[in-house]
Short mmCIF file of C-alpha atoms and ligand atoms in Angstrom, two decimals:
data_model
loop_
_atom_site.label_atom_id
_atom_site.label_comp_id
_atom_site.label_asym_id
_atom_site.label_seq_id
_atom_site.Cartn_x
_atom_site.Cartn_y
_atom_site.Cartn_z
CA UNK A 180 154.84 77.81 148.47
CA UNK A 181 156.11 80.29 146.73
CA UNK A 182 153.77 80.97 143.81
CA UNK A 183 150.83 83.23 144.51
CA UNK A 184 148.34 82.10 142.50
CA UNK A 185 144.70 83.92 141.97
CA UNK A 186 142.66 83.48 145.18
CA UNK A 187 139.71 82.18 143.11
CA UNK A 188 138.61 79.60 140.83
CA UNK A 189 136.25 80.58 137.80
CA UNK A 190 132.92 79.47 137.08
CA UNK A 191 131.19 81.49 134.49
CA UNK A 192 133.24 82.84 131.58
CA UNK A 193 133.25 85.23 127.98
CA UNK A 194 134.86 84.44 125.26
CA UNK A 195 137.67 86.75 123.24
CA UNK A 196 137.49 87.59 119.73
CA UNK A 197 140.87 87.70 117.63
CA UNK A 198 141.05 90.57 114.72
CA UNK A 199 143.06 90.36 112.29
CA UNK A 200 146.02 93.19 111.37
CA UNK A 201 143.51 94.70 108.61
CA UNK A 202 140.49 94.53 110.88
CA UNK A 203 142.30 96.77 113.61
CA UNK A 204 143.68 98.78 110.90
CA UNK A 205 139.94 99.29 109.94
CA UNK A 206 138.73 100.01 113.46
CA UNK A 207 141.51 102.47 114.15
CA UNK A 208 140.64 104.75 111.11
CA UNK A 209 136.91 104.36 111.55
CA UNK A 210 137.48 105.21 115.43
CA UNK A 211 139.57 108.49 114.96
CA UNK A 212 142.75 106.76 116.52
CA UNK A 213 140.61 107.42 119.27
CA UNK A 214 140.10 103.42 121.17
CA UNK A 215 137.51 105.05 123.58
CA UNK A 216 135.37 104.98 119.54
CA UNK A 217 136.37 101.35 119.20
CA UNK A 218 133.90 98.91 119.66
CA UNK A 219 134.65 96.16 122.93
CA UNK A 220 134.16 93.32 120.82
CA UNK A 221 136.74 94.34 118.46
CA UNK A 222 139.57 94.53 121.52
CA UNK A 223 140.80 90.96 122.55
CA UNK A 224 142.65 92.33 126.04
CA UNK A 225 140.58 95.63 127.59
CA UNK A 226 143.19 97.51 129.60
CA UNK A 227 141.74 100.60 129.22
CA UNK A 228 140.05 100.81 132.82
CA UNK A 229 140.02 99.23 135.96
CA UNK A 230 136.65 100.81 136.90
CA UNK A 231 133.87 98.85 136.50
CA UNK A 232 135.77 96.08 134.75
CA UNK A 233 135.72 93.89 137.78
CA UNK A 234 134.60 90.05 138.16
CA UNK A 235 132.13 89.79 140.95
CA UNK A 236 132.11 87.19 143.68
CA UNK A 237 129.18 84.49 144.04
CA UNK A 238 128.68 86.27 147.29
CA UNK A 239 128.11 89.31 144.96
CA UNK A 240 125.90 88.09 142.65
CA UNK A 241 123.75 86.29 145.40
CA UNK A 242 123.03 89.33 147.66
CA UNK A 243 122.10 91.26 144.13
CA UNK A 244 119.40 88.53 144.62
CA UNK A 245 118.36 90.56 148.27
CA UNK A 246 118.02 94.12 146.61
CA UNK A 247 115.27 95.78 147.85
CA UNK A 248 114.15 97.95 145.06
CA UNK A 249 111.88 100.55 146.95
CA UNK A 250 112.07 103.96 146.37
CA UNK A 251 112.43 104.86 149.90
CA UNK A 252 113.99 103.52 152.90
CA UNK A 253 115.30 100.16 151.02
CA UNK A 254 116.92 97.83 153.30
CA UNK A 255 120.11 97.55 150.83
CA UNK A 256 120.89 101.14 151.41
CA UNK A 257 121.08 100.48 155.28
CA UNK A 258 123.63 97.36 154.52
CA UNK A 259 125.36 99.46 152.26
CA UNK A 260 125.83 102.65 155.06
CA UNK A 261 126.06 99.51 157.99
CA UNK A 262 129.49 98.40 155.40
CA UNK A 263 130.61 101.66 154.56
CA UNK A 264 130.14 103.22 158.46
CA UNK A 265 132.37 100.11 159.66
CA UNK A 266 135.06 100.56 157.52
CA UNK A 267 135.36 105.31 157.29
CA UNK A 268 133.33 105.93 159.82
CA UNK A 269 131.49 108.75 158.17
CA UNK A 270 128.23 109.69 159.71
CA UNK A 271 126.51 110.53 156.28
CA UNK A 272 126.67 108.08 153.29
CA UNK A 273 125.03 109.62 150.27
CA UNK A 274 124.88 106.85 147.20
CA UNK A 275 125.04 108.20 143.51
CA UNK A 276 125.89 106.30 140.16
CA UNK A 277 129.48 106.46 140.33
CA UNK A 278 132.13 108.68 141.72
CA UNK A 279 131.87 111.64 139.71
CA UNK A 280 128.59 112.61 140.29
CA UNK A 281 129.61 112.48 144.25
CA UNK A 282 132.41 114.56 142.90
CA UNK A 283 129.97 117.01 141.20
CA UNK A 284 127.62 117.26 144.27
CA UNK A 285 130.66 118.07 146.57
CA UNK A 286 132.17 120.32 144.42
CA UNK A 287 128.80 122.05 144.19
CA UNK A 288 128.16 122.75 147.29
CA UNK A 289 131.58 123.54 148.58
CA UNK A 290 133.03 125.75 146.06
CA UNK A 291 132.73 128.92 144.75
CA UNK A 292 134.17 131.00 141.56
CA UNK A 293 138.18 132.08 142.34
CA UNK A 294 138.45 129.39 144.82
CA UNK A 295 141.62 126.90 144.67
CA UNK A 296 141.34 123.03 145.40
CA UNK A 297 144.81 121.04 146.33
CA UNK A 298 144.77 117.64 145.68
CA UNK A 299 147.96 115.40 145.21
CA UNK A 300 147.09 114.92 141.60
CA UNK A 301 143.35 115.70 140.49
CA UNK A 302 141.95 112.84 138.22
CA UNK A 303 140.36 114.11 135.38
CA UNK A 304 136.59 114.13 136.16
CA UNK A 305 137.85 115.33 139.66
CA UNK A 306 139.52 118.40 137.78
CA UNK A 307 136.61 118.56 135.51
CA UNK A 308 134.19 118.83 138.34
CA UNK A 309 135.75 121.59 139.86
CA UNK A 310 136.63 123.98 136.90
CA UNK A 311 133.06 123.01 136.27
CA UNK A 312 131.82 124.17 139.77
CA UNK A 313 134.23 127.70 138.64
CA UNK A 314 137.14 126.75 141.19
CA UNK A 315 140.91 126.01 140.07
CA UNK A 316 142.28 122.19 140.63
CA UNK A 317 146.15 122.64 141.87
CA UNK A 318 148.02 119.59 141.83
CA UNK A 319 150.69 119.24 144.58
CA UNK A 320 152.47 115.64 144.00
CA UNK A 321 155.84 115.27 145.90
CA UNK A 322 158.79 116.29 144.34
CA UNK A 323 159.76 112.28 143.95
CA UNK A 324 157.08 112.06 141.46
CA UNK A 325 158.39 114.17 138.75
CA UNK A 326 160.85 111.46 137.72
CA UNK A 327 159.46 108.48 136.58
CA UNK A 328 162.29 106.38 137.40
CA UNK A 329 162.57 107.56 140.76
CA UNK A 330 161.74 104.01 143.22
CA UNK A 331 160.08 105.95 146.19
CA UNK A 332 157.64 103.61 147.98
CA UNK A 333 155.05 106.50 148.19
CA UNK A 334 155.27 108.42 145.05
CA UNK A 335 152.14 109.13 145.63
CA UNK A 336 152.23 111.58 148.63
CA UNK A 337 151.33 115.14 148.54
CA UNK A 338 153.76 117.64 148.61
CA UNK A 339 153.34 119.25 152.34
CA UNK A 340 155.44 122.18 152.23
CA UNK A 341 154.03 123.33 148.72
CA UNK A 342 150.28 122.88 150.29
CA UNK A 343 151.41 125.59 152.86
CA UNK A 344 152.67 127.82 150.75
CA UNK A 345 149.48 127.64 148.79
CA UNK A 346 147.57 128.34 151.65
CA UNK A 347 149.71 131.52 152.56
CA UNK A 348 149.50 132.63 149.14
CA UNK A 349 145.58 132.10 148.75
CA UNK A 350 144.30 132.45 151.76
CA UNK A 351 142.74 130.10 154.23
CA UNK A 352 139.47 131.08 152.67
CA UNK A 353 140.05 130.60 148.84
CA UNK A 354 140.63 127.01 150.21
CA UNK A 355 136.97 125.48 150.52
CA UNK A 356 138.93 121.98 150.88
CA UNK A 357 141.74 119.81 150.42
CA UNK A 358 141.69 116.41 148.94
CA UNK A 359 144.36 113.45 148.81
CA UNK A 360 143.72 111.02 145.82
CA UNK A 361 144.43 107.46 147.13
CA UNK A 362 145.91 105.62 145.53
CA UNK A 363 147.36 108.70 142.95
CA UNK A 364 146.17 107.38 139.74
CA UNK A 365 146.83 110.12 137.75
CA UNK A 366 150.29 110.27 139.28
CA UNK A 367 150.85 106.29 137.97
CA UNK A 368 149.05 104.45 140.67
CA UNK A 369 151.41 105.48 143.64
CA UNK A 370 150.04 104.72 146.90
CA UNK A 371 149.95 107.50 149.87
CA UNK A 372 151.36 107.29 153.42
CA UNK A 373 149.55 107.23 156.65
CA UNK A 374 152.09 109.93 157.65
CA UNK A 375 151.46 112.28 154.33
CA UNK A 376 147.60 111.50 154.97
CA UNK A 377 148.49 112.81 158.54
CA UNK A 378 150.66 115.15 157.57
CA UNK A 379 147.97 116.81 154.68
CA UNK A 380 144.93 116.52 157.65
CA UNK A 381 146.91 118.52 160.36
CA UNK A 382 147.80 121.19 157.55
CA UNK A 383 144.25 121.26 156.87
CA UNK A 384 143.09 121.35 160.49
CA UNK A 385 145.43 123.81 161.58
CA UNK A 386 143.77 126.36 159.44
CA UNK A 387 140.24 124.93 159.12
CA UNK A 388 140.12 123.59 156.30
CA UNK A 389 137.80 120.19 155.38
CA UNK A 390 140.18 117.71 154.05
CA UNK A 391 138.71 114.81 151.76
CA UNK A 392 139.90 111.40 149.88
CA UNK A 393 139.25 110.63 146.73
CA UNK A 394 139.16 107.47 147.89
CA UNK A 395 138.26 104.70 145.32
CA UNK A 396 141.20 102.62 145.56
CA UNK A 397 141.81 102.63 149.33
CA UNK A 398 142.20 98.84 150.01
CA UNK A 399 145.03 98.93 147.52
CA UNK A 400 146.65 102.03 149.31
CA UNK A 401 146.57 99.99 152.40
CA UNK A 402 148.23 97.18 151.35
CA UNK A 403 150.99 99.25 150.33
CA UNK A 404 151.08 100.83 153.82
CA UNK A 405 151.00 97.34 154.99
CA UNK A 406 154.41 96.32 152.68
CA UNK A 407 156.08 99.51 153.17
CA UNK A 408 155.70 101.31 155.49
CA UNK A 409 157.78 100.94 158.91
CA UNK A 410 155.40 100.25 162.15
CA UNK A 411 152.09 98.58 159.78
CA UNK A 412 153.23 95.17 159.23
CA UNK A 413 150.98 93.31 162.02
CA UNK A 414 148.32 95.84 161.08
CA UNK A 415 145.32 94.17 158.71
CA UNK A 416 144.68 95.88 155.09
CA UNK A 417 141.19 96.77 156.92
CA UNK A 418 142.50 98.39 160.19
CA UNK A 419 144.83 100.29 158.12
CA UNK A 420 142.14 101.37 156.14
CA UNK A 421 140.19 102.35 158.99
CA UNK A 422 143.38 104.56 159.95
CA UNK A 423 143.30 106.40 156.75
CA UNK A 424 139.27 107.19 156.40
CA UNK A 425 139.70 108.38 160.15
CA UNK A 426 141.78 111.19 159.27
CA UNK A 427 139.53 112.19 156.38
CA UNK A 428 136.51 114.67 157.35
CA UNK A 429 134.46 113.08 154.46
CA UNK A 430 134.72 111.23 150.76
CA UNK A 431 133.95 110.59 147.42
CA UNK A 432 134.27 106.86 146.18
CA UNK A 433 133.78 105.29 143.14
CA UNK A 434 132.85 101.48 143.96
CA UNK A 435 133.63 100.60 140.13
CA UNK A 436 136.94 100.09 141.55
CA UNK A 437 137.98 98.56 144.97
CA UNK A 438 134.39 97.89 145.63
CA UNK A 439 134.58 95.18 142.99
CA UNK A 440 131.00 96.68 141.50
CA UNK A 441 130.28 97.64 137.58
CA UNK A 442 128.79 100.84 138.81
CA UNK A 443 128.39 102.90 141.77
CA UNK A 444 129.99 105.52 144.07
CA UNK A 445 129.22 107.41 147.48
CA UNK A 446 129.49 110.40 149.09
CA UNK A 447 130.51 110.33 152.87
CA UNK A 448 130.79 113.89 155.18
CA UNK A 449 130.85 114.17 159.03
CA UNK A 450 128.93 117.46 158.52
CA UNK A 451 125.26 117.56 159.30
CA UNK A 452 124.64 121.22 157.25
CA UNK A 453 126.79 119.92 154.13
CA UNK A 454 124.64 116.61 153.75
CA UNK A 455 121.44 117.78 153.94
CA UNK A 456 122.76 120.23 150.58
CA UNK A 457 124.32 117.26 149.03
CA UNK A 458 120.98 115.35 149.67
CA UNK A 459 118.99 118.26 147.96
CA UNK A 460 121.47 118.39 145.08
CA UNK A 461 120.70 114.29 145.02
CA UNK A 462 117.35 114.12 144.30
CA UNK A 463 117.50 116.49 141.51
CA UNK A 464 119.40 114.51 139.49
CA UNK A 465 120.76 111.08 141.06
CA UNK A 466 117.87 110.14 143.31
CA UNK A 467 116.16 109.80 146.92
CA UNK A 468 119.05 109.84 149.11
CA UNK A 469 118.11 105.57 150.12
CA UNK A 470 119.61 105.05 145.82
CA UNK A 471 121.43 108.20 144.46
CA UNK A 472 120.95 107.07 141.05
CA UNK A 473 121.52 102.94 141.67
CA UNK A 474 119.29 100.23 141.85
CA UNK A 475 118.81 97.94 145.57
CA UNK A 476 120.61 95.38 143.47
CA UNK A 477 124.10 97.97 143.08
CA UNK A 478 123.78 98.90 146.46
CA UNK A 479 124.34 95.22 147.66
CA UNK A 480 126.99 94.40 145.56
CA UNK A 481 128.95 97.57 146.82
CA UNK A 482 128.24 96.32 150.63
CA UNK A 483 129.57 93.20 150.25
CA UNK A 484 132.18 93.98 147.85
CA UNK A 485 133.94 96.60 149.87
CA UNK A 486 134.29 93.66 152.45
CA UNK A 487 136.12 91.06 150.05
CA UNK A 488 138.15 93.72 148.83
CA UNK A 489 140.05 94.35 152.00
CA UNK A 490 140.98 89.98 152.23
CA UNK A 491 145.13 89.44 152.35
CA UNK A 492 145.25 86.81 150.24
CA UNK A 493 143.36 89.21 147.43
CA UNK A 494 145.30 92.20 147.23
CA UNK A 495 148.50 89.93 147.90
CA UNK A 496 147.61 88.69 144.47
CA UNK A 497 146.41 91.68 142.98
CA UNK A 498 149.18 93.63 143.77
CA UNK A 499 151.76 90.58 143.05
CA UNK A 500 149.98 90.47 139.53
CA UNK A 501 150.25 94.52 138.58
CA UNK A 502 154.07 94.06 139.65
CA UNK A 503 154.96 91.11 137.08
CA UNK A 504 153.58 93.17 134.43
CA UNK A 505 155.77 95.72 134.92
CA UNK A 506 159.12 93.72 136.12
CA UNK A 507 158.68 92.00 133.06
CA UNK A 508 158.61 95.12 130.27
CA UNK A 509 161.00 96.93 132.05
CA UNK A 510 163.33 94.20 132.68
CA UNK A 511 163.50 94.38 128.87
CA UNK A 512 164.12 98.10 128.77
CA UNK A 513 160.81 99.39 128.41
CA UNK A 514 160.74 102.37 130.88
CA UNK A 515 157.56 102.35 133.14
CA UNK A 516 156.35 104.83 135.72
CA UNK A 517 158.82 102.95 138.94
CA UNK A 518 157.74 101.40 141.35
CA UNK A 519 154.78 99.91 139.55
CA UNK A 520 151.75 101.25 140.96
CA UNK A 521 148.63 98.94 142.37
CA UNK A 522 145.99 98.65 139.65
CA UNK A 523 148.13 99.66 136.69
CA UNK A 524 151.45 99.72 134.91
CA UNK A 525 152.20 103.17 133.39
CA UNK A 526 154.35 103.54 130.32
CA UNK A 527 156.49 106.45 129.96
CA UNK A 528 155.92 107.21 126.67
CA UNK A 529 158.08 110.59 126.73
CA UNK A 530 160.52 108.48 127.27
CA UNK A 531 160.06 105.47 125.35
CA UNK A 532 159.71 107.81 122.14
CA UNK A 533 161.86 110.40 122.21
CA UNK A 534 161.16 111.11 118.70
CA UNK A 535 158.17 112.04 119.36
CA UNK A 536 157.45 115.73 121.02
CA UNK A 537 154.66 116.38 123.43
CA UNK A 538 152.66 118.19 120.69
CA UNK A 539 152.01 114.80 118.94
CA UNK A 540 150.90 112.78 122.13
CA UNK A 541 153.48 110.03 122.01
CA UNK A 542 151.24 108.23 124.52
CA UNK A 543 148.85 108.07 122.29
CA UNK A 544 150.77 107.08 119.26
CA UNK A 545 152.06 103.75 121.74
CA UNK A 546 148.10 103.30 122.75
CA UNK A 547 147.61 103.04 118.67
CA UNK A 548 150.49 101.11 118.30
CA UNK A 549 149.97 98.34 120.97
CA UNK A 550 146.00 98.16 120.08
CA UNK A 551 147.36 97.85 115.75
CA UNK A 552 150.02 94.82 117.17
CA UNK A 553 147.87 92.59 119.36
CA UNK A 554 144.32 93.83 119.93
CA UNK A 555 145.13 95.49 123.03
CA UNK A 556 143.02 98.56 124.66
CA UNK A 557 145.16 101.03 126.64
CA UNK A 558 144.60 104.58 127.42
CA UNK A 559 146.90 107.95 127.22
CA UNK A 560 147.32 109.81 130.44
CA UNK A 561 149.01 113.07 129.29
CA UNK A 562 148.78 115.71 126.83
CA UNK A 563 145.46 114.54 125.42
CA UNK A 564 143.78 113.72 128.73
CA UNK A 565 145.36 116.79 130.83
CA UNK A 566 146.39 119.39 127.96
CA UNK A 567 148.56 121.58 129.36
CA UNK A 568 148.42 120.78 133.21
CA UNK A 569 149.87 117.09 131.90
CA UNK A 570 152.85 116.35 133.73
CA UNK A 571 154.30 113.46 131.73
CA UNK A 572 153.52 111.43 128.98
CA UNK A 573 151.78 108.23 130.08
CA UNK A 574 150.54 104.91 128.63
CA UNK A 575 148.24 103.32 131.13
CA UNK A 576 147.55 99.54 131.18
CA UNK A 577 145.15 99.20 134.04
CA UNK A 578 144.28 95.90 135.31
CA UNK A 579 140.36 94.77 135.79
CA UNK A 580 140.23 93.30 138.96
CA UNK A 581 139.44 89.07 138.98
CA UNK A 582 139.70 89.20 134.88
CA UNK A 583 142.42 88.03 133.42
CA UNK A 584 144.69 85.20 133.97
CA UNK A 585 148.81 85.14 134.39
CA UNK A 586 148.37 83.88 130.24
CA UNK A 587 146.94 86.58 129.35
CA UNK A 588 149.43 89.21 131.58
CA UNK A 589 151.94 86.86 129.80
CA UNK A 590 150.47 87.98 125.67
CA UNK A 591 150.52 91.58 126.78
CA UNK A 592 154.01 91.18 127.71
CA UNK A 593 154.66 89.65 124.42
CA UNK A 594 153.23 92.68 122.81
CA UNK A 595 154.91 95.41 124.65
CA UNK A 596 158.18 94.19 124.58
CA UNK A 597 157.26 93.18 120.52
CA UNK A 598 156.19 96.91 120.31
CA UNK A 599 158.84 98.14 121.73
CA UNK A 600 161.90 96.76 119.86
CA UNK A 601 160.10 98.55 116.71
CA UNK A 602 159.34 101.97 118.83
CA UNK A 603 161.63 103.96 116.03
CA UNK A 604 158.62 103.33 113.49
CA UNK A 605 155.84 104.69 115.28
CA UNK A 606 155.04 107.64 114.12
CA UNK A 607 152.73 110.43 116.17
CA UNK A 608 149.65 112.43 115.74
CA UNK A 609 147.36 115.28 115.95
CA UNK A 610 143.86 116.25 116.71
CA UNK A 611 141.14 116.79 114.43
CA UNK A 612 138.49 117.24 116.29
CA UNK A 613 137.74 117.68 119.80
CA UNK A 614 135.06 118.40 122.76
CA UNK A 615 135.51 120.96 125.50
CA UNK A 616 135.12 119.00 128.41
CA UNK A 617 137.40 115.18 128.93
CA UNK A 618 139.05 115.67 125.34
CA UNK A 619 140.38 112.20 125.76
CA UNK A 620 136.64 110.62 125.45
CA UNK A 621 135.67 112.07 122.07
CA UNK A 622 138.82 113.73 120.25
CA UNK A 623 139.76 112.22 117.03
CA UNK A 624 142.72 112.12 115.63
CA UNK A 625 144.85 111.99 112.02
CA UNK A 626 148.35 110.15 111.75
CA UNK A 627 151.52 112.43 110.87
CA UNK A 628 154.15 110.65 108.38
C1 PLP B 28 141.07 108.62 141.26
C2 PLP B 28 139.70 108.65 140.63
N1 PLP B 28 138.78 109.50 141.07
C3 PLP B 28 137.56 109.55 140.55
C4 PLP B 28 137.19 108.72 139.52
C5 PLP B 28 135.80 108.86 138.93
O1 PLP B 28 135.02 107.75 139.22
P1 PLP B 28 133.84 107.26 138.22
O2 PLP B 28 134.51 106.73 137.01
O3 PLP B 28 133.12 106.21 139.01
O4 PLP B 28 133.00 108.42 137.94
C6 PLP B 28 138.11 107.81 139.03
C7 PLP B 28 137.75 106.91 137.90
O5 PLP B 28 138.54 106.29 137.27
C8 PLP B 28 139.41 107.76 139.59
O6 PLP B 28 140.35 106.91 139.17
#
């Protein structure tokens, strides 16, 4: 058979809520042209995240039922680090509530004011974390990535020649480590090669430098390695997956993504010294190391989710399902960040709305547009979300995982390509009001004629 339907059948369910035109138009005003303001029940199709998003399995929701909620030494925190030691590895596995607090506690304890920390593209709360922490995020994507249109089957690779030359210029020890975001979401969901993630480690080693993923949608990287790569093809999604974490010298993770859980993350580190600082860092604000900030309950759905994630006939589908978004908007012109990526189809605005300059976030002014039309939630990746350090101009739709249905994939096509043959009208805007930290989150903004 040809058709690749989705490997599951669905048992409980939530209903949508239509709006009509005026409603939206309501919502949008109220909200600041800002759709992080809008209320969920007001958005019929929530494309705004794959984190968190997720369906769980019945096997999910019935080890939730085994949590063990003590304090200390809970048994689900030993199936979680039994599940997460099979698959990286990592001798330390440090829960917290999701990945940016591992990101926080990392960053921490490893850097220092002046220092410089290469990734292939930062996300956000990643970059956040370390200008928080007083350290500069550099990002050092390939030179494929800069053109959107570009079909390069790892877009998302790090640029290995320009992480030298960083090194030479900084010096080894304004480099406290070096991280590889997999897959690239910032950079439109590209997936990363087992010969960049080598590549990137024996840069790293060769001047001792701790190299890191960001690592929260690994299973999805694999299968990509699996597709595309030349010499993976008999390999599983898993023992490719194994391949990448064993390069790695630690991680952070957020399981709101290919852990299939609505919240959660870990820490993981081979070094004995760093996690016992991590640990301390912990319990001031997350938790005893046996819960970082989760309940038993979490930690069980992460064990078991980071399992079914890694199943062929899943991320066949998964990925299958991302790429008919996109094959069928840019069929029809609409230009999208190419190849599509694994959890998301990325818009290039830029180019979708010439008319529009950088200054007045045509992302944005799309994300308005598409939520006005049909009630659905996207999110800008550019100029609002990275300011200055934004490399394009980027509407994201990003796909929950086990959500949505080919009908509804099928309505947002509708929309875009409905959107798109009246792109000359849409008009963009500027900011009103904004906060220091993750402008995206809280900015509002006011429509220019
Ligand atoms: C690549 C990447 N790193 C880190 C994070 C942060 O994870 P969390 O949202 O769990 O804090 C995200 C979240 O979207 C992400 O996509």
């Amino acid at each position: 058979m040809k058709t690749i339907i989705e490997p599951f059948r669905i048992r409980s369910v939530e209903p949508l809520r239509h709006t009509t035109p005026e409603q939206r138009e309501q919502f949008l005003a109220e909200a600041g042209y800002n759709l992080f303001l809008i209320e969920a029940k007001n958005i019929l199709i929530d494309l705004l995240t794959d984190s968190g998003t997720g369906a769980m399995s019945t096997e999910q929701w019935a080890a939730m039922m085994r949590g063990d909620e003590s304090y200390a030494g809970s048994q689900s925190f030993f199936r979680l680090k039994a599940s997460v030691q099979e698959l990286t590895g990592f001798r330390h596995v440090i829960p917290t509530h999701q990945g940016r607090a591992a990101e926080r506690i990392l960053f921490h304890v490893m850097c220092r004011p002046g220092q410089t920390v290469p990734n292939n593209t930062h996300f956000d709360t990643t970059r956040a974390n370390i200008e928080q922490a007083g350290a500069r995020a550099v990002d050092l994507p390939c030179p494929e990535a800069a053109d959107t249109q570009a079909r390069h089957p790892f877009k998302g690779d790090m640029d290995v020649a320009a992480l030298e030359r960083l090194i030479e210029a900084e010096g080894r020890e304004r480099i406290p480590l070096i991280m590889l975001t997999v897959t690239n979401n910032s950079g439109g969901g590209q997936p990363v090669s087992l010969a960049n993630i080598a590549a990137v480690k024996q840069v790293a080693a060769s001047h001792g430098i701790p190299f890191y993923l960001d690592a929260c949608r690994f299973a999805e990287n694999a299968w990509f390695i699996q597709l595309r790569e030349p010499g993976y093809k008999a390999w599983s999604p898993k023992q490719i997956a194994q391949k990448m974490f064993s390069f790695a010298d630690g991680c952070t993770f957020s399981a709101k993504k290919d852990a299939f859980a609505n919240i959660g993350g870990f820490l993981c580190t081979q070094d004995d010294r760093l996690a016992d600082q991590e640990k301390e860092l912990l319990i001031l604000t997350e938790g005893f190391p046996t819960y970082g900030g989760l309940a038993g309950r979490d930690l069980e759905a992460i064990a078991v989710g980071l399992h079914e994630v890694l199943d062929p006939d899943y991320l066949q589908y998964r990925i299958a399902s991302t790429e008919y978004l996109g094959r069928h908007i840019s069929e029809q012109g609409v230009p999208i960040v190419q190849p599509p990526g694994g959890h998301a189809i990325y818009i290039d605005a830029g180019l979708m709305l010439p008319h529009i300059p950088r200054q007045q976030f045509p992302a944005q002014a799309l994300a308005v547009a598409l939520y006005r039309h049909a009630g659905i939630r996207s999110v800008e990746i550019g100029s609002v979300m990275f300011g200055d350090h934004a490399r394009h101009e980027l509407l994201r739709l990003a796909i929950p995982r086990r959500v949505y249905t080919q009908s509804h994939i099928d309505y947002v096509v509708e929309a875009i390509l409905e959107v798109y043959a009246r792109r000359r009208l849409i008009r963009g805007f500027e900011i009103v009001s904004e906060p220091v930290f993750l402008r995206h989150f809280a900015a509002r903004f006011r429509p220019l004629q």
